[in-house]
Amino acid sequence: MAAAAAAAAAAVAAFLRPSTTHFFYTNYRPTTPRCSRVCRFSLSSSSHQSLGVQPQLAIPNAVDILRQRGLIDSITSENLRSVCSDPIAIPLKVYCGFDPTAESLHLGNLIGIIVLSWFRRCGHRTVALIGGATGRIGDPSGKTLERPELDVETIEKNSAEIRASVYKILHRADTYIHSPNDEILNSDSTDSSNSCEILDNFDWWKDIKLLDFLREVGRYARVGTMMAKESVRKRLMSEEGTSYTEFSYQLLQGYDFLHMFKNMGVNVQIGGSDQWGNITAGTDLIRKILQVEGAYGLTFPLLLKNDGSKFGKSEGGAIWLSPSMLSPYKFYQYFFSVPDVDVVRFLKILTFLNLEEIHKLEEGMKEPGYAPNSAQKRLAEEVTRFVHGEEGLSDALRATYALKPGSETELDPDTIEEIAKDVPSCSLPYDLVLNSLLVEISVTSGLFGSKSAARRFVKQGGFYLNNRRVDNEDKVIEEVDIVSGKLLLLSAGKKNKMVIRIS
């Protein structure tokens, strides 16, 4: 038994010993402690018992949970499911990459953060990798045209913004006190000391020389295999084609996985379904260069709109995660307005509510007395809280209620000014507004195209001044109507609004 333990320890030490090839050990120095658990699950159970590892209680299986919620598209090996619950193998170390091609992540990126969080809740370690290097190349996956080139200053600024945003979201997820219906799977998952690491791949790429890379990594990449990847194949068949720069992207991302597997113990990469080729490029390199097993890839379905298109910045209508680019109010409103056909799917993939609670919400939608958008309201609250925190959710709810026609909320200038960030606004002189017909001001401000349209809304009961219904089409704006002598809020129905600043 002692001999077996010594042999196992020697095998681990040999694998973790620095390679004689300097290329794999750059000058990168992480600020957080490295995880030295590389391929621990490859050792036999008898060896581990000899090393003093004791059996542990059953561990929630991240792969099973993700499958139940519709968050798995493909995995490189079913062995990943086994090691997710193996007390000898865990904690796994899981990473997801985010290229800084904009100053904010968007809704399409949120699933990656959600999946990282599920692994965290099951007791695993996680890494968010900012692509400070790969962002200078541009990932061709899912794109019909080459990405516009960004200058170094923009990439560095974007990287800093995304790093801060991911940290805030995941830190809040670690410290937030969850509701009874929020599925908490591991008592240690809210330990902030086990928070997600955030790294930047430029930290190691900046020291790598082209000739070294081609000699030590490039010779293991087969061009035929690279060309067969879905992202490359589609681009090669297009009129635009693909550049060598973009063609090389999968090899760069593959090396990221190799580097982190070898140096940091990262053994699982996750990404959207369009990242399958890039992820398998990494697992192939690990197997060929290091000649070991134990690197896994997992992809999740892309979040698609009703028309089947992606959520993204270049596809138009991006739902940004940064409050500086999209207010918590508008973020909340997006989810509050999703169609009934999508709401249950979104609850499963974008929230941490347990499946029993989601089933109750789904069944409630079929009840005769169901209040419209009740499930959407719960969805909007959960996702807004996760991304923007309790304060952001409170701001969104306050603005939502203040903008609701017929609301009894007493409007104040601060509330209206906050609303003005998210709805059309204009400025008009005080003398022009005071004692003028409301229908005339509604046309002057641009809320209506004509006075006849404004009068029609009054007759139909859909015209509101400061959330109070206007019953008289000859209504004149009085001094008491101007909030603090500064502002007016006009509403045509529930959605069309206009804030008038009085100068």
Short mmCIF file of N, CA and C in Angstrom, two decimals, residues 289-369:
data_model
loop_
_atom_site.label_atom_id
_atom_site.label_comp_id
_atom_site.label_asym_id
_atom_site.label_seq_id
_atom_site.Cartn_x
_atom_site.Cartn_y
_atom_site.Cartn_z
N ILE A 289 -0.31 17.43 -27.09
CA ILE A 289 0.94 17.99 -26.58
C ILE A 289 1.29 17.45 -25.20
N LEU A 290 0.31 17.42 -24.30
CA LEU A 290 0.58 16.95 -22.95
C LEU A 290 0.40 15.44 -22.81
N GLN A 291 -0.30 14.85 -23.81
CA GLN A 291 -0.52 13.40 -23.83
C GLN A 291 -1.20 12.92 -22.55
N VAL A 292 -2.24 13.66 -22.15
CA VAL A 292 -3.05 13.26 -21.00
C VAL A 292 -4.52 13.47 -21.35
N GLU A 293 -5.36 12.78 -20.65
CA GLU A 293 -6.80 12.98 -20.75
C GLU A 293 -7.24 13.85 -19.58
N GLY A 294 -8.51 14.22 -19.55
CA GLY A 294 -9.03 14.97 -18.41
C GLY A 294 -9.39 16.40 -18.71
N ALA A 295 -9.32 16.81 -19.98
CA ALA A 295 -9.77 18.15 -20.37
C ALA A 295 -11.13 18.00 -21.03
N TYR A 296 -12.10 18.81 -20.61
CA TYR A 296 -13.46 18.67 -21.10
C TYR A 296 -13.98 20.00 -21.66
N GLY A 297 -14.92 19.87 -22.58
CA GLY A 297 -15.60 21.04 -23.12
C GLY A 297 -17.10 20.86 -23.02
N LEU A 298 -17.79 21.95 -22.79
CA LEU A 298 -19.26 21.93 -22.70
C LEU A 298 -19.79 23.18 -23.38
N THR A 299 -20.77 23.00 -24.24
CA THR A 299 -21.41 24.16 -24.87
C THR A 299 -22.87 24.23 -24.46
N PHE A 300 -23.38 25.45 -24.40
CA PHE A 300 -24.78 25.68 -24.08
C PHE A 300 -25.46 26.31 -25.29
N PRO A 301 -26.78 26.17 -25.42
CA PRO A 301 -27.49 26.74 -26.56
C PRO A 301 -27.38 28.27 -26.56
N LEU A 302 -27.31 28.84 -27.74
CA LEU A 302 -27.33 30.30 -27.85
C LEU A 302 -28.72 30.81 -27.49
N LEU A 303 -28.77 31.96 -26.87
CA LEU A 303 -30.06 32.59 -26.57
C LEU A 303 -30.52 33.30 -27.83
N LEU A 304 -31.65 32.86 -28.36
CA LEU A 304 -32.13 33.38 -29.64
C LEU A 304 -33.41 34.18 -29.47
N LYS A 305 -33.61 35.13 -30.38
CA LYS A 305 -34.85 35.89 -30.42
C LYS A 305 -35.95 35.05 -31.07
N ASN A 306 -37.15 35.59 -31.09
CA ASN A 306 -38.27 34.86 -31.70
C ASN A 306 -38.03 34.55 -33.17
N ASP A 307 -37.28 35.42 -33.86
CA ASP A 307 -37.02 35.19 -35.28
C ASP A 307 -35.83 34.28 -35.53
N GLY A 308 -35.25 33.73 -34.45
CA GLY A 308 -34.13 32.82 -34.58
C GLY A 308 -32.78 33.48 -34.62
N SER A 309 -32.71 34.81 -34.57
CA SER A 309 -31.43 35.52 -34.61
C SER A 309 -30.84 35.61 -33.21
N LYS A 310 -29.51 35.84 -33.15
CA LYS A 310 -28.80 35.91 -31.88
C LYS A 310 -29.04 37.24 -31.19
N PHE A 311 -28.84 37.24 -29.88
CA PHE A 311 -28.72 38.48 -29.13
C PHE A 311 -27.25 38.88 -29.17
N GLY A 312 -26.97 40.03 -29.72
CA GLY A 312 -25.58 40.48 -29.80
C GLY A 312 -25.53 41.92 -30.20
N LYS A 313 -24.35 42.51 -30.09
CA LYS A 313 -24.22 43.92 -30.40
C LYS A 313 -24.30 44.19 -31.89
N SER A 314 -23.71 43.27 -32.70
CA SER A 314 -23.68 43.50 -34.14
C SER A 314 -24.98 43.11 -34.82
N GLU A 315 -25.82 42.31 -34.12
CA GLU A 315 -27.10 41.91 -34.70
C GLU A 315 -28.17 42.98 -34.49
N GLY A 316 -27.88 44.00 -33.72
CA GLY A 316 -28.83 45.08 -33.48
C GLY A 316 -29.70 44.81 -32.28
N GLY A 317 -30.11 45.89 -31.61
CA GLY A 317 -30.99 45.76 -30.46
C GLY A 317 -30.38 45.04 -29.30
N ALA A 318 -29.10 45.28 -29.04
CA ALA A 318 -28.41 44.57 -27.97
C ALA A 318 -29.01 44.90 -26.61
N ILE A 319 -29.16 43.87 -25.78
CA ILE A 319 -29.58 44.05 -24.40
C ILE A 319 -28.31 44.05 -23.56
N TRP A 320 -27.77 45.23 -23.29
CA TRP A 320 -26.49 45.36 -22.60
C TRP A 320 -26.63 45.05 -21.12
N LEU A 321 -25.54 44.53 -20.53
CA LEU A 321 -25.54 44.23 -19.10
C LEU A 321 -25.06 45.41 -18.27
N SER A 322 -24.35 46.35 -18.88
CA SER A 322 -23.84 47.51 -18.16
C SER A 322 -24.94 48.55 -18.00
N PRO A 323 -25.17 49.05 -16.77
CA PRO A 323 -26.21 50.06 -16.56
C PRO A 323 -25.91 51.38 -17.27
N SER A 324 -24.64 51.62 -17.62
CA SER A 324 -24.30 52.85 -18.33
C SER A 324 -24.73 52.79 -19.79
N MET A 325 -24.99 51.59 -20.31
CA MET A 325 -25.40 51.43 -21.71
C MET A 325 -26.87 51.04 -21.83
N LEU A 326 -27.44 50.48 -20.78
CA LEU A 326 -28.87 50.16 -20.75
C LEU A 326 -29.31 50.22 -19.30
N SER A 327 -30.22 51.09 -19.00
CA SER A 327 -30.63 51.29 -17.60
C SER A 327 -31.29 50.03 -17.04
N PRO A 328 -31.21 49.83 -15.73
CA PRO A 328 -31.93 48.70 -15.12
C PRO A 328 -33.42 48.71 -15.46
N TYR A 329 -34.00 49.91 -15.61
CA TYR A 329 -35.42 50.00 -15.96
C TYR A 329 -35.68 49.36 -17.32
N LYS A 330 -34.89 49.73 -18.33
CA LYS A 330 -35.10 49.16 -19.67
C LYS A 330 -34.77 47.68 -19.69
N PHE A 331 -33.74 47.29 -18.94
CA PHE A 331 -33.38 45.88 -18.84
C PHE A 331 -34.56 45.09 -18.26
N TYR A 332 -35.14 45.60 -17.19
CA TYR A 332 -36.31 44.98 -16.55
C TYR A 332 -37.47 44.90 -17.53
N GLN A 333 -37.70 46.01 -18.25
CA GLN A 333 -38.83 46.06 -19.17
C GLN A 333 -38.71 45.04 -20.29
N TYR A 334 -37.48 44.77 -20.73
CA TYR A 334 -37.31 43.77 -21.78
C TYR A 334 -37.87 42.42 -21.32
N PHE A 335 -37.49 41.99 -20.13
CA PHE A 335 -37.93 40.69 -19.65
C PHE A 335 -39.40 40.70 -19.26
N PHE A 336 -39.89 41.84 -18.80
CA PHE A 336 -41.30 41.95 -18.46
C PHE A 336 -42.18 41.81 -19.70
N SER A 337 -41.60 42.08 -20.87
CA SER A 337 -42.37 42.08 -22.12
C SER A 337 -42.14 40.86 -23.00
N VAL A 338 -41.37 39.85 -22.51
CA VAL A 338 -41.14 38.68 -23.38
C VAL A 338 -42.46 37.95 -23.60
N PRO A 339 -42.66 37.32 -24.76
CA PRO A 339 -43.90 36.60 -25.04
C PRO A 339 -44.10 35.43 -24.09
N ASP A 340 -45.35 35.06 -23.90
CA ASP A 340 -45.67 33.91 -23.04
C ASP A 340 -44.95 32.65 -23.50
N VAL A 341 -44.76 32.49 -24.81
CA VAL A 341 -44.15 31.28 -25.35
C VAL A 341 -42.69 31.13 -24.92
N ASP A 342 -42.05 32.24 -24.54
CA ASP A 342 -40.63 32.22 -24.18
C ASP A 342 -40.38 32.26 -22.68
N VAL A 343 -41.37 32.65 -21.90
CA VAL A 343 -41.10 33.00 -20.50
C VAL A 343 -40.64 31.80 -19.67
N VAL A 344 -41.22 30.63 -19.87
CA VAL A 344 -40.82 29.46 -19.07
C VAL A 344 -39.40 29.04 -19.43
N ARG A 345 -39.08 29.05 -20.71
CA ARG A 345 -37.71 28.71 -21.14
C ARG A 345 -36.71 29.68 -20.53
N PHE A 346 -37.03 30.96 -20.54
CA PHE A 346 -36.14 31.96 -19.96
C PHE A 346 -35.99 31.77 -18.45
N LEU A 347 -37.09 31.41 -17.77
CA LEU A 347 -37.02 31.17 -16.33
C LEU A 347 -36.06 30.02 -16.02
N LYS A 348 -36.05 29.00 -16.87
CA LYS A 348 -35.17 27.85 -16.63
C LYS A 348 -33.71 28.18 -16.89
N ILE A 349 -33.42 28.93 -17.94
CA ILE A 349 -32.01 29.12 -18.31
C ILE A 349 -31.40 30.40 -17.74
N LEU A 350 -32.23 31.38 -17.34
CA LEU A 350 -31.67 32.65 -16.90
C LEU A 350 -31.88 32.95 -15.42
N THR A 351 -32.54 32.06 -14.70
CA THR A 351 -32.73 32.28 -13.27
C THR A 351 -32.27 31.05 -12.49
N PHE A 352 -32.22 31.19 -11.17
CA PHE A 352 -31.84 30.09 -10.30
C PHE A 352 -33.03 29.58 -9.50
N LEU A 353 -34.23 29.94 -9.93
CA LEU A 353 -35.42 29.39 -9.28
C LEU A 353 -35.42 27.88 -9.45
N ASN A 354 -35.86 27.15 -8.42
CA ASN A 354 -35.90 25.70 -8.59
C ASN A 354 -37.01 25.33 -9.58
N LEU A 355 -36.88 24.14 -10.16
CA LEU A 355 -37.78 23.74 -11.23
C LEU A 355 -39.22 23.58 -10.75
N GLU A 356 -39.39 23.24 -9.47
CA GLU A 356 -40.75 23.13 -8.94
C GLU A 356 -41.45 24.48 -8.94
N GLU A 357 -40.74 25.53 -8.55
CA GLU A 357 -41.31 26.87 -8.56
C GLU A 357 -41.64 27.30 -9.99
N ILE A 358 -40.75 27.00 -10.93
CA ILE A 358 -41.00 27.36 -12.33
C ILE A 358 -42.21 26.60 -12.85
N HIS A 359 -42.35 25.34 -12.46
CA HIS A 359 -43.52 24.55 -12.89
C HIS A 359 -44.81 25.17 -12.35
N LYS A 360 -44.79 25.64 -11.12
CA LYS A 360 -45.98 26.29 -10.55
C LYS A 360 -46.33 27.55 -11.34
N LEU A 361 -45.31 28.32 -11.72
CA LEU A 361 -45.57 29.52 -12.51
C LEU A 361 -46.15 29.15 -13.87
N GLU A 362 -45.63 28.08 -14.46
CA GLU A 362 -46.13 27.62 -15.76
C GLU A 362 -47.58 27.17 -15.66
N GLU A 363 -47.89 26.40 -14.62
CA GLU A 363 -49.26 25.94 -14.44
C GLU A 363 -50.19 27.12 -14.14
N GLY A 364 -49.68 28.10 -13.40
CA GLY A 364 -50.50 29.27 -13.08
C GLY A 364 -50.91 30.05 -14.32
N MET A 365 -50.08 30.00 -15.36
CA MET A 365 -50.41 30.71 -16.59
C MET A 365 -51.63 30.12 -17.29
N LYS A 366 -51.96 28.87 -16.93
CA LYS A 366 -53.12 28.20 -17.56
C LYS A 366 -54.40 28.41 -16.77
N GLU A 367 -54.29 28.99 -15.57
CA GLU A 367 -55.46 29.19 -14.72
C GLU A 367 -56.36 30.30 -15.28
N PRO A 368 -57.68 30.17 -15.09
CA PRO A 368 -58.61 31.20 -15.60
C PRO A 368 -58.35 32.59 -15.03
N GLY A 369 -57.96 32.67 -13.76
CA GLY A 369 -57.77 33.97 -13.13
C GLY A 369 -56.34 34.49 -13.22
#
